[in-house]
Amino acid sequence: TPVPAFDLVIFGAGGDLALRKLFPALAQRSREGVLPDESRILCIVRKQEDVDGLPKQIAKRLKEEGLSPDHIHAFQQRLTIVLLDAVKPETYKALKKALGDDGRVRSFYLSTPPDLFIPICENLAAADILTPTSRVILEKPLGRDLASAREINDAVARILPEDRTYRIDHYLGKETVQNLLVLRFANTLFERSWTGRDIDHVQITVAETVGLESRAGYYDKAGQMRDMVQNHLMQLLTLFAIEPPNLLEAGAVRDEKIKVLKALRPIVGPDVERYTVRGQYGTGQIDGQRVRGYADELGHLSNTETFVALRCELDNWRWAGVPIYLRTGKRMAQRYSEIVVTFKPVPHSIFGGGSCDKLYANRLLIRLQPNDGVQLQLMMKVPGSGRLKIVPRQLDLRYSTAFDERTPDAYERLLTDVIRGDQTLFMHRDEVEQAWRWVDPIIAGWQDYSPHPHRYAAGSWGPSQAIGLIEREGRSWADPD
Ligand code: BG6
């Protein structure tokens, strides 16, 4: 269904995120006829050379994505390049002029470091560019701790109301993440046993093979906790654990998510050392290639973590006593993200000794990427008329074979949701602040109890301490085959 005609202004249009994700997502939607012809994309650039350079870079990027020359040309017709310095109020005149007075809904995507969010919003307001329907989209990470997130939220709230502020976490736009809600709330089978009565523990892993890339300036100040845990992993955890909202609608879903975040038991003081592990990759091998260690890539020593594993618990009725293990890292052995739910074993085995080594507990594996899909591990009888033999086997549902439809990129969904005015897959300020409230004491605790991250070899599954974190409780990480 086409969205209403719009003007989308992208700050940071020449940046990595815009080129890698935003333009390809918009171009796909444009190709599919979802964006009305008169809709415009205004790209904010700071340097004169980008005025000509950016359209060429965008065309190159879209070609890499496999778009045809006709589609690239059609997409370029939507682009207007605007030269502006985000912190210089006098330069906003150019944007005001470019926008004109077409009466369309204006959305401003701030694909910039968070310290520019306040000046940009203030300058847009001062230049009288915001209309009563304008929306602002804020990229993560929103601030670097609770205090800075609050400061941003308060400043933005003085200019735009909450229902026109879209805080993006692209994990919420991933098909498999949305499917988590469908899996839980459209299938009697799972929701009935989605509690601590039937579930032994949960693991959430987001492993990446990429390293620092060209983001040293940002990443070394942020680290994996701020870059991935505070947002993506906590959002996955929240959607996994929420109570059923009465309707799939922004207010209801976000209310339930906030309750989960508030139920997270704080990890403070010496518990930080007990329940969390942070690591930094050294040299190693990925896909047969030798790669450098973090400090080497960075050019100097650093205590920034590139890996985090932690064990947490939710203090509420449904989840009391169920350990939830989170793990994420750069330069790990394989790129994959998944949620693994391990159910409790059957209370008694009726199968005498000798039929199997052990009755493995059922495991539900929700694979977010790659090979998105759902697997359920069941115990099965091996065919044959001899002695009874029982083994674990998988029910395996892959998106690629179950559906003919193309799986859209997360940003395709999220950008059109902004234009449609649907906030269900965006974070309320309370969610972001609550997540920082939980994360801040862990980061502070590292300074006191674990100032140096543990070393792990690039291409491994992280430091041995992360394995110890789960193994000391008689469990193990479910690594992919
Ligand atoms: C971003 C992080 O939000 O997510 C990156 O800043 C990370 O460090 C990326 O690599 C991972 O996203 P995806 O969709 O590739 O899993």
Short mmCIF file of C-alpha atoms and ligand atoms in Angstrom, two decimals:
data_model
loop_
_atom_site.label_atom_id
_atom_site.label_comp_id
_atom_site.label_asym_id
_atom_site.label_seq_id
_atom_site.Cartn_x
_atom_site.Cartn_y
_atom_site.Cartn_z
CA THR A 1 0.00 0.00 0.00
CA PRO A 2 1.54 3.37 -0.90
CA VAL A 3 2.31 5.73 1.96
CA PRO A 4 1.02 9.34 1.88
CA ALA A 5 3.29 11.76 -0.02
CA PHE A 6 6.05 13.08 2.27
CA ASP A 7 9.24 15.09 2.60
CA LEU A 8 12.01 13.20 4.37
CA VAL A 9 15.06 15.18 5.48
CA ILE A 10 18.15 13.10 6.28
CA PHE A 11 20.83 14.70 8.45
CA GLY A 12 24.10 12.78 8.09
CA ALA A 13 23.15 11.79 4.53
CA GLY A 14 26.77 11.15 3.56
CA GLY A 15 27.39 8.96 6.59
CA ASP A 16 27.90 5.22 6.80
CA LEU A 17 24.38 4.38 7.97
CA ALA A 18 22.64 6.45 5.33
CA LEU A 19 24.67 4.97 2.50
CA ARG A 20 24.63 1.40 3.77
CA LYS A 21 21.03 1.20 4.94
CA LEU A 22 18.77 4.23 4.51
CA PHE A 23 19.12 4.93 0.78
CA PRO A 24 18.95 1.26 -0.24
CA ALA A 25 15.84 0.82 1.95
CA LEU A 26 14.13 3.88 0.46
CA ALA A 27 15.13 2.89 -3.07
CA GLN A 28 13.61 -0.59 -2.61
CA ARG A 29 10.37 0.97 -1.41
CA SER A 30 10.48 3.40 -4.31
CA ARG A 31 10.98 0.52 -6.78
CA GLU A 32 8.00 -1.30 -5.30
CA GLY A 33 5.77 1.72 -5.82
CA VAL A 34 5.25 2.37 -2.09
CA LEU A 35 6.54 5.95 -2.24
CA PRO A 36 4.30 8.34 -4.18
CA ASP A 37 6.09 10.09 -7.07
CA GLU A 38 5.91 13.55 -5.56
CA SER A 39 7.62 12.46 -2.31
CA ARG A 40 11.03 14.00 -1.77
CA ILE A 41 14.18 13.04 0.10
CA LEU A 42 16.30 16.00 1.17
CA CYS A 43 19.89 15.06 1.93
CA ILE A 44 21.81 17.30 4.29
CA VAL A 45 25.53 17.56 3.54
CA ARG A 46 28.16 19.76 5.15
CA LYS A 47 30.76 20.02 2.44
CA GLN A 48 30.45 21.66 -0.96
CA GLU A 49 32.08 18.66 -2.70
CA ASP A 50 29.29 16.40 -1.39
CA VAL A 51 26.66 18.38 -3.26
CA ASP A 52 27.79 16.66 -6.48
CA GLY A 53 29.52 13.73 -4.85
CA LEU A 54 26.64 12.32 -2.82
CA PRO A 55 24.26 11.47 -5.69
CA LYS A 56 27.11 9.58 -7.35
CA GLN A 57 27.88 7.70 -4.13
CA ILE A 58 24.21 6.84 -3.74
CA ALA A 59 23.97 5.58 -7.33
CA LYS A 60 27.06 3.40 -6.81
CA ARG A 61 25.60 1.97 -3.61
CA LEU A 62 22.23 1.22 -5.22
CA LYS A 63 23.98 -0.52 -8.10
CA GLU A 64 25.75 -2.75 -5.57
CA GLU A 65 22.31 -3.56 -4.17
CA GLY A 66 21.29 -4.80 -7.60
CA LEU A 67 18.90 -1.99 -8.56
CA SER A 68 18.48 -1.43 -12.30
CA PRO A 69 19.74 1.82 -13.93
CA ASP A 70 16.10 2.87 -14.51
CA HIS A 71 15.20 2.45 -10.87
CA ILE A 72 18.34 4.25 -9.76
CA HIS A 73 17.55 7.12 -12.09
CA ALA A 74 13.94 7.30 -10.87
CA PHE A 75 15.14 7.30 -7.26
CA GLN A 76 17.64 10.07 -7.91
CA GLN A 77 14.81 12.28 -9.15
CA ARG A 78 13.50 12.32 -5.59
CA LEU A 79 16.75 13.61 -4.10
CA THR A 80 17.50 17.22 -3.24
CA ILE A 81 20.94 17.93 -1.78
CA VAL A 82 21.05 20.72 0.79
CA LEU A 83 24.27 22.27 2.08
CA LEU A 84 23.90 22.99 5.77
CA ASP A 85 25.97 22.94 8.96
CA ALA A 86 23.85 21.37 11.69
CA VAL A 87 25.27 23.60 14.43
CA LYS A 88 25.02 26.87 12.49
CA PRO A 89 21.48 28.27 12.72
CA GLU A 90 22.00 30.69 9.81
CA THR A 91 22.55 27.79 7.38
CA TYR A 92 19.00 26.39 7.96
CA LYS A 93 17.62 29.01 5.56
CA ALA A 94 18.71 26.77 2.69
CA LEU A 95 16.63 23.91 4.05
CA LYS A 96 13.60 26.10 4.64
CA LYS A 97 13.80 27.29 1.07
CA ALA A 98 14.26 23.78 -0.34
CA LEU A 99 11.25 22.50 1.61
CA GLY A 100 9.03 25.34 0.42
CA ASP A 101 5.43 25.11 1.43
CA ASP A 102 4.06 21.91 -0.10
CA GLY A 103 1.94 21.02 2.95
CA ARG A 104 3.30 17.46 3.14
CA VAL A 105 4.30 15.74 6.38
CA ARG A 106 7.95 16.47 7.11
CA SER A 107 10.11 13.85 8.80
CA PHE A 108 13.63 14.60 9.97
CA TYR A 109 15.95 11.62 10.28
CA LEU A 110 18.89 12.47 12.55
CA SER A 111 21.47 9.93 11.42
CA THR A 112 24.15 11.78 13.38
CA PRO A 113 26.01 11.40 16.68
CA PRO A 114 23.61 11.99 19.60
CA ASP A 115 25.34 15.24 20.63
CA LEU A 116 23.81 16.84 17.53
CA PHE A 117 20.22 15.85 18.34
CA ILE A 118 19.54 18.87 20.56
CA PRO A 119 21.15 21.54 18.32
CA ILE A 120 19.40 20.17 15.23
CA CYS A 121 15.95 20.14 16.86
CA GLU A 122 16.50 23.61 18.30
CA ASN A 123 17.73 25.00 14.99
CA LEU A 124 14.83 23.46 13.07
CA ALA A 125 12.41 25.08 15.50
CA ALA A 126 14.20 28.44 15.43
CA ALA A 127 14.18 28.49 11.64
CA ASP A 128 10.45 27.81 11.70
CA ILE A 129 10.85 24.65 9.65
CA LEU A 130 8.81 22.35 11.90
CA THR A 131 5.10 22.12 11.18
CA PRO A 132 2.40 20.77 13.56
CA THR A 133 2.72 17.34 11.89
CA SER A 134 6.53 17.14 11.66
CA ARG A 135 8.29 14.05 13.02
CA VAL A 136 11.82 13.50 14.19
CA ILE A 137 13.65 10.17 13.99
CA LEU A 138 16.51 9.64 16.42
CA GLU A 139 19.15 6.99 15.75
CA LYS A 140 20.60 4.90 18.54
CA PRO A 141 22.51 5.09 20.82
CA LEU A 142 20.41 7.79 22.44
CA GLY A 143 23.05 9.40 24.67
CA ARG A 144 25.76 7.51 26.50
CA ASP A 145 24.09 7.11 29.90
CA LEU A 146 20.86 7.91 31.71
CA ALA A 147 21.74 11.55 32.33
CA SER A 148 22.59 12.34 28.70
CA ALA A 149 19.57 10.38 27.40
CA ARG A 150 17.31 12.37 29.71
CA GLU A 151 18.87 15.60 28.62
CA ILE A 152 18.21 14.73 24.96
CA ASN A 153 14.67 13.52 25.64
CA ASP A 154 13.83 16.64 27.65
CA ALA A 155 15.25 18.99 25.04
CA VAL A 156 13.47 17.22 22.17
CA ALA A 157 10.23 17.15 24.19
CA ARG A 158 10.34 20.96 24.48
CA ILE A 159 10.14 21.05 20.68
CA LEU A 160 8.20 17.97 19.57
CA PRO A 161 5.71 15.84 21.50
CA GLU A 162 6.41 12.19 22.27
CA ASP A 163 3.96 10.98 19.64
CA ARG A 164 6.02 12.66 16.93
CA THR A 165 9.39 11.45 18.23
CA TYR A 166 10.57 8.17 16.70
CA ARG A 167 13.51 6.52 18.49
CA ILE A 168 14.79 3.89 16.15
CA ASP A 169 16.27 0.51 17.01
CA HIS A 170 16.54 -1.30 13.71
CA TYR A 171 16.33 -4.70 15.40
CA LEU A 172 12.64 -4.01 15.94
CA GLY A 173 12.21 -3.75 12.16
CA LYS A 174 13.69 -7.19 11.50
CA GLU A 175 11.11 -9.67 10.23
CA THR A 176 12.11 -12.36 12.68
CA VAL A 177 11.90 -9.99 15.62
CA GLN A 178 8.35 -9.06 14.68
CA ASN A 179 7.64 -12.73 14.19
CA LEU A 180 8.55 -13.29 17.83
CA LEU A 181 5.26 -11.66 18.80
CA VAL A 182 3.38 -13.73 16.25
CA LEU A 183 5.03 -16.91 17.42
CA ARG A 184 4.09 -16.20 20.99
CA PHE A 185 0.66 -14.67 20.65
CA ALA A 186 -0.76 -16.46 17.62
CA ASN A 187 0.17 -19.99 18.71
CA THR A 188 -1.49 -21.61 21.70
CA LEU A 189 1.33 -24.09 21.93
CA PHE A 190 4.06 -21.65 22.89
CA GLU A 191 2.26 -19.05 24.97
CA ARG A 192 0.98 -21.72 27.36
CA SER A 193 4.47 -22.84 28.23
CA TRP A 194 6.16 -19.41 28.00
CA THR A 195 6.82 -19.15 31.75
CA GLY A 196 9.30 -20.16 34.39
CA ARG A 197 7.18 -23.24 35.09
CA ASP A 198 8.20 -24.80 31.77
CA ILE A 199 11.29 -22.87 30.70
CA ASP A 200 14.67 -23.63 32.23
CA HIS A 201 16.65 -20.74 30.76
CA VAL A 202 16.97 -18.41 27.80
CA GLN A 203 19.98 -17.38 25.72
CA ILE A 204 20.17 -14.40 23.41
CA THR A 205 23.24 -14.19 21.19
CA VAL A 206 24.10 -11.52 18.64
CA ALA A 207 27.49 -12.47 17.21
CA GLU A 208 29.20 -10.48 14.47
CA THR A 209 32.35 -11.10 12.47
CA VAL A 210 32.97 -7.42 11.69
CA GLY A 211 35.54 -5.51 13.70
CA LEU A 212 36.08 -1.82 14.18
CA GLU A 213 35.69 -0.96 10.47
CA SER A 214 35.86 2.79 9.92
CA ARG A 215 34.04 3.68 13.12
CA ALA A 216 36.90 4.06 15.58
CA GLY A 217 35.86 7.56 16.68
CA TYR A 218 32.39 6.44 17.69
CA TYR A 219 32.98 2.85 18.74
CA ASP A 220 35.95 3.32 21.05
CA LYS A 221 33.91 5.77 23.13
CA ALA A 222 30.82 3.57 23.10
CA GLY A 223 31.92 -0.08 23.34
CA GLN A 224 29.71 -3.10 22.87
CA MET A 225 27.55 -2.39 25.92
CA ARG A 226 26.32 0.96 24.62
CA ASP A 227 26.44 -0.05 20.96
CA MET A 228 24.53 -3.32 21.17
CA VAL A 229 23.35 -4.36 24.65
CA GLN A 230 21.58 -1.20 25.84
CA ASN A 231 19.43 -1.22 22.72
CA HIS A 232 19.31 -4.28 20.44
CA LEU A 233 19.77 -7.03 23.03
CA MET A 234 17.55 -5.40 25.61
CA GLN A 235 14.83 -4.91 23.01
CA LEU A 236 15.04 -8.59 22.07
CA LEU A 237 14.86 -9.57 25.72
CA THR A 238 11.89 -7.28 26.25
CA LEU A 239 9.87 -8.63 23.33
CA PHE A 240 10.70 -12.17 24.37
CA ALA A 241 9.39 -11.60 27.87
CA ILE A 242 6.42 -9.20 27.60
CA GLU A 243 2.94 -9.96 28.78
CA PRO A 244 0.36 -10.09 25.98
CA PRO A 245 -0.64 -6.53 25.01
CA ASN A 246 -4.37 -6.29 24.38
CA LEU A 247 -3.71 -5.04 20.84
CA LEU A 248 -0.70 -4.77 18.55
CA GLU A 249 -0.65 -1.03 18.88
CA ALA A 250 2.07 1.40 19.99
CA GLY A 251 0.67 2.37 23.40
CA ALA A 252 -0.20 -1.16 24.49
CA VAL A 253 3.04 -2.76 23.28
CA ARG A 254 5.29 -0.08 24.74
CA ASP A 255 3.51 -0.17 28.13
CA GLU A 256 4.23 -3.89 28.37
CA LYS A 257 7.83 -3.47 27.29
CA ILE A 258 8.49 -0.89 29.98
CA LYS A 259 7.17 -3.26 32.63
CA VAL A 260 9.71 -5.89 31.58
CA LEU A 261 12.59 -3.42 31.69
CA LYS A 262 11.53 -2.34 35.16
CA ALA A 263 11.49 -5.97 36.31
CA LEU A 264 15.14 -6.53 35.37
CA ARG A 265 17.04 -7.16 38.57
CA PRO A 266 19.83 -4.56 38.88
CA ILE A 267 23.40 -5.81 38.64
CA VAL A 268 25.45 -3.56 40.90
CA GLY A 269 28.70 -3.48 42.87
CA PRO A 270 30.48 -6.84 43.20
CA ASP A 271 27.66 -8.58 41.30
CA VAL A 272 29.02 -6.94 38.18
CA GLU A 273 32.06 -9.18 38.36
CA ARG A 274 29.95 -12.22 39.12
CA TYR A 275 27.28 -11.83 36.46
CA THR A 276 28.97 -10.02 33.60
CA VAL A 277 32.03 -10.62 31.42
CA ARG A 278 33.55 -8.14 29.05
CA GLY A 279 36.15 -8.87 26.47
CA GLN A 280 38.24 -7.36 23.72
CA TYR A 281 39.40 -9.23 20.64
CA GLY A 282 43.05 -9.83 19.86
CA THR A 283 44.45 -11.12 16.59
CA GLY A 284 42.95 -14.23 15.12
CA GLN A 285 41.46 -15.87 12.05
CA ILE A 286 38.04 -15.36 10.49
CA ASP A 287 37.03 -17.40 7.45
CA GLY A 288 40.62 -18.43 6.98
CA GLN A 289 41.84 -14.81 6.97
CA ARG A 290 44.18 -13.46 9.60
CA VAL A 291 42.71 -10.34 11.23
CA ARG A 292 44.24 -7.76 13.54
CA GLY A 293 43.39 -7.26 17.17
CA TYR A 294 41.26 -4.32 18.33
CA ALA A 295 44.11 -2.25 19.75
CA ASP A 296 46.06 -2.80 16.56
CA GLU A 297 43.15 -1.63 14.40
CA LEU A 298 42.66 1.33 16.68
CA GLY A 299 46.33 2.26 16.75
CA HIS A 300 46.59 2.43 20.54
CA LEU A 301 45.73 0.48 23.67
CA SER A 302 42.18 0.81 24.94
CA ASN A 303 39.95 -0.68 27.63
CA THR A 304 36.84 -0.54 25.47
CA GLU A 305 34.96 -3.83 25.35
CA THR A 306 34.09 -5.47 22.06
CA PHE A 307 32.31 -8.36 23.75
CA VAL A 308 29.78 -8.61 26.57
CA ALA A 309 28.19 -11.66 28.17
CA LEU A 310 25.89 -11.40 31.15
CA ARG A 311 23.39 -13.29 33.18
CA CYS A 312 20.24 -11.52 34.24
CA GLU A 313 16.89 -12.25 35.81
CA LEU A 314 13.45 -10.72 35.72
CA ASP A 315 11.79 -10.25 39.08
CA ASN A 316 8.20 -10.87 38.07
CA TRP A 317 5.56 -13.58 38.31
CA ARG A 318 6.16 -15.15 34.91
CA TRP A 319 9.94 -15.24 34.89
CA ALA A 320 11.05 -15.54 38.52
CA GLY A 321 14.05 -17.85 38.77
CA VAL A 322 14.69 -18.17 34.99
CA PRO A 323 18.25 -17.16 34.08
CA ILE A 324 18.56 -15.14 30.88
CA TYR A 325 22.01 -15.13 29.34
CA LEU A 326 22.92 -12.39 26.87
CA ARG A 327 26.00 -12.46 24.69
CA THR A 328 27.24 -10.20 21.92
CA GLY A 329 30.59 -9.48 20.36
CA LYS A 330 32.52 -8.24 17.37
CA ARG A 331 34.96 -10.46 15.48
CA MET A 332 33.38 -13.65 16.67
CA ALA A 333 33.55 -17.02 14.94
CA GLN A 334 30.38 -16.60 12.91
CA ARG A 335 27.76 -13.94 12.19
CA TYR A 336 24.54 -15.10 13.70
CA SER A 337 21.81 -13.89 16.02
CA GLU A 338 19.41 -16.11 17.80
CA ILE A 339 17.21 -16.61 20.82
CA VAL A 340 17.36 -20.08 22.32
CA VAL A 341 14.69 -21.16 24.75
CA THR A 342 15.52 -24.32 26.67
CA PHE A 343 12.52 -25.97 28.27
CA LYS A 344 12.64 -28.00 31.47
CA PRO A 345 13.22 -31.72 31.15
CA VAL A 346 10.31 -34.15 31.51
CA PRO A 347 9.79 -34.95 35.21
CA HIS A 348 10.37 -38.69 34.84
CA SER A 349 11.69 -40.98 32.11
CA ILE A 350 9.61 -44.05 31.31
CA PHE A 351 12.30 -45.27 28.92
CA GLY A 352 14.66 -47.63 30.66
CA GLY A 353 18.42 -47.19 30.52
CA GLY A 354 20.06 -47.94 27.20
CA SER A 355 17.44 -46.31 24.91
CA CYS A 356 19.35 -43.00 24.86
CA ASP A 357 22.23 -41.23 26.60
CA LYS A 358 19.78 -38.81 28.08
CA LEU A 359 16.41 -37.22 27.37
CA TYR A 360 17.38 -33.82 25.99
CA ALA A 361 15.08 -30.99 26.96
CA ASN A 362 13.05 -29.38 24.16
CA ARG A 363 14.77 -26.37 22.69
CA LEU A 364 13.16 -23.65 20.64
CA LEU A 365 15.60 -21.78 18.49
CA ILE A 366 14.54 -18.50 16.95
CA ARG A 367 17.16 -17.60 14.37
CA LEU A 368 17.19 -13.91 13.53
CA GLN A 369 20.02 -13.99 11.00
CA PRO A 370 21.31 -15.47 8.79
CA ASN A 371 19.00 -18.32 7.64
CA ASP A 372 16.11 -16.74 9.54
CA GLY A 373 13.71 -19.30 10.88
CA VAL A 374 12.50 -21.34 13.79
CA GLN A 375 13.71 -24.75 14.94
CA LEU A 376 12.25 -26.95 17.61
CA GLN A 377 14.30 -29.75 19.07
CA LEU A 378 12.24 -32.81 19.95
CA MET A 379 13.14 -36.29 21.17
CA MET A 380 12.26 -38.88 18.51
CA LYS A 381 12.31 -42.64 18.23
CA VAL A 382 14.82 -44.00 15.74
CA PRO A 383 12.86 -46.19 13.27
CA GLY A 384 13.45 -49.93 13.67
CA SER A 385 12.02 -52.94 15.38
CA GLY A 386 14.99 -53.66 17.57
CA ARG A 387 15.75 -52.12 20.93
CA LEU A 388 14.06 -48.72 21.51
CA LYS A 389 16.44 -45.91 20.60
CA ILE A 390 15.64 -42.24 21.21
CA VAL A 391 17.52 -39.26 19.76
CA PRO A 392 17.04 -35.46 19.52
CA ARG A 393 15.93 -34.17 16.09
CA GLN A 394 14.88 -30.76 14.73
CA LEU A 395 11.63 -29.48 13.30
CA ASP A 396 13.09 -26.89 10.96
CA LEU A 397 11.19 -23.94 9.46
CA ARG A 398 13.22 -21.58 7.28
CA TYR A 399 11.85 -18.29 6.03
CA SER A 400 13.53 -18.78 2.66
CA THR A 401 11.67 -22.00 1.93
CA ALA A 402 8.43 -21.31 3.80
CA PHE A 403 7.69 -18.02 1.99
CA ASP A 404 8.08 -16.74 -1.56
CA GLU A 405 8.07 -13.10 -0.48
CA ARG A 406 11.31 -11.14 -0.31
CA THR A 407 12.41 -10.42 3.28
CA PRO A 408 12.67 -6.62 3.47
CA ASP A 409 15.49 -4.96 5.33
CA ALA A 410 14.55 -3.62 8.77
CA TYR A 411 14.89 0.01 7.66
CA GLU A 412 12.39 -0.45 4.82
CA ARG A 413 9.72 -1.28 7.34
CA LEU A 414 10.71 1.34 9.89
CA LEU A 415 10.98 4.25 7.47
CA THR A 416 7.53 3.63 6.04
CA ASP A 417 6.14 3.23 9.56
CA VAL A 418 7.36 6.76 10.36
CA ILE A 419 5.67 8.13 7.28
CA ARG A 420 2.47 6.29 8.16
CA GLY A 421 2.71 7.57 11.73
CA ASP A 422 2.92 4.15 13.44
CA GLN A 423 5.13 4.11 16.54
CA THR A 424 4.66 0.45 17.52
CA LEU A 425 8.19 -0.53 16.50
CA PHE A 426 9.87 2.54 18.01
CA MET A 427 11.04 3.11 21.56
CA HIS A 428 9.26 5.33 24.02
CA ARG A 429 11.55 7.61 26.01
CA ASP A 430 10.76 5.65 29.18
CA GLU A 431 12.09 2.47 27.59
CA VAL A 432 15.36 4.06 26.57
CA GLU A 433 15.83 5.67 29.97
CA GLN A 434 14.94 2.50 31.86
CA ALA A 435 17.46 0.55 29.75
CA TRP A 436 20.18 3.07 30.65
CA ARG A 437 19.15 2.92 34.31
CA TRP A 438 19.95 -0.80 34.21
CA VAL A 439 23.10 -0.54 32.10
CA ASP A 440 24.79 2.41 33.87
CA PRO A 441 25.69 0.55 37.12
CA ILE A 442 27.21 -2.28 35.09
CA ILE A 443 29.46 0.10 33.18
CA ALA A 444 30.33 1.85 36.46
CA GLY A 445 31.00 -1.52 38.12
CA TRP A 446 33.51 -2.42 35.42
CA GLN A 447 35.64 0.55 36.40
CA ASP A 448 35.82 -0.78 39.97
CA TYR A 449 35.81 -4.54 39.53
CA SER A 450 36.93 -5.35 36.00
CA PRO A 451 38.85 -2.39 34.55
CA HIS A 452 40.55 -4.46 31.84
CA PRO A 453 38.47 -6.48 29.41
CA HIS A 454 39.41 -10.16 29.03
CA ARG A 455 41.22 -10.97 25.83
CA TYR A 456 39.72 -13.33 23.23
CA ALA A 457 41.06 -14.38 19.87
CA ALA A 458 39.25 -12.93 16.87
CA GLY A 459 37.25 -15.78 15.32
CA SER A 460 36.47 -17.42 18.67
CA TRP A 461 33.31 -17.39 20.79
CA GLY A 462 34.66 -14.82 23.22
CA PRO A 463 36.75 -15.06 26.39
CA SER A 464 36.79 -18.29 28.38
CA GLN A 465 35.20 -16.38 31.29
CA ALA A 466 32.00 -16.10 29.21
CA ILE A 467 31.89 -19.86 28.91
CA GLY A 468 32.50 -20.12 32.66
CA LEU A 469 29.60 -17.72 33.31
CA ILE A 470 27.07 -20.24 32.00
CA GLU A 471 28.92 -23.49 32.67
CA ARG A 472 29.23 -22.87 36.38
CA GLU A 473 25.44 -23.15 36.44
CA GLY A 474 25.51 -26.51 34.64
CA ARG A 475 24.49 -25.10 31.24
CA SER A 476 26.27 -24.29 28.00
CA TRP A 477 26.01 -21.81 25.13
CA ALA A 478 24.11 -23.19 22.18
CA ASP A 479 26.65 -22.44 19.45
CA PRO A 480 25.55 -22.99 15.84
CA ASP A 481 26.71 -26.19 14.10
C1 BG6 B 1 24.34 -1.31 14.81
C2 BG6 B 1 25.63 -1.23 15.59
O1 BG6 B 1 23.30 -0.71 15.52
O2 BG6 B 1 24.01 -2.66 14.56
C3 BG6 B 1 26.73 -1.96 14.83
O3 BG6 B 1 26.00 0.11 15.79
C4 BG6 B 1 26.32 -3.35 14.47
O4 BG6 B 1 27.93 -1.99 15.59
C5 BG6 B 1 24.96 -3.36 13.79
O5 BG6 B 1 27.31 -3.92 13.63
C6 BG6 B 1 24.45 -4.78 13.60
O6 BG6 B 1 23.29 -4.75 12.84
P1 BG6 B 1 22.85 -6.02 11.98
O7 BG6 B 1 21.51 -5.65 11.44
O8 BG6 B 1 23.90 -6.20 10.94
O9 BG6 B 1 22.80 -7.16 12.94
#
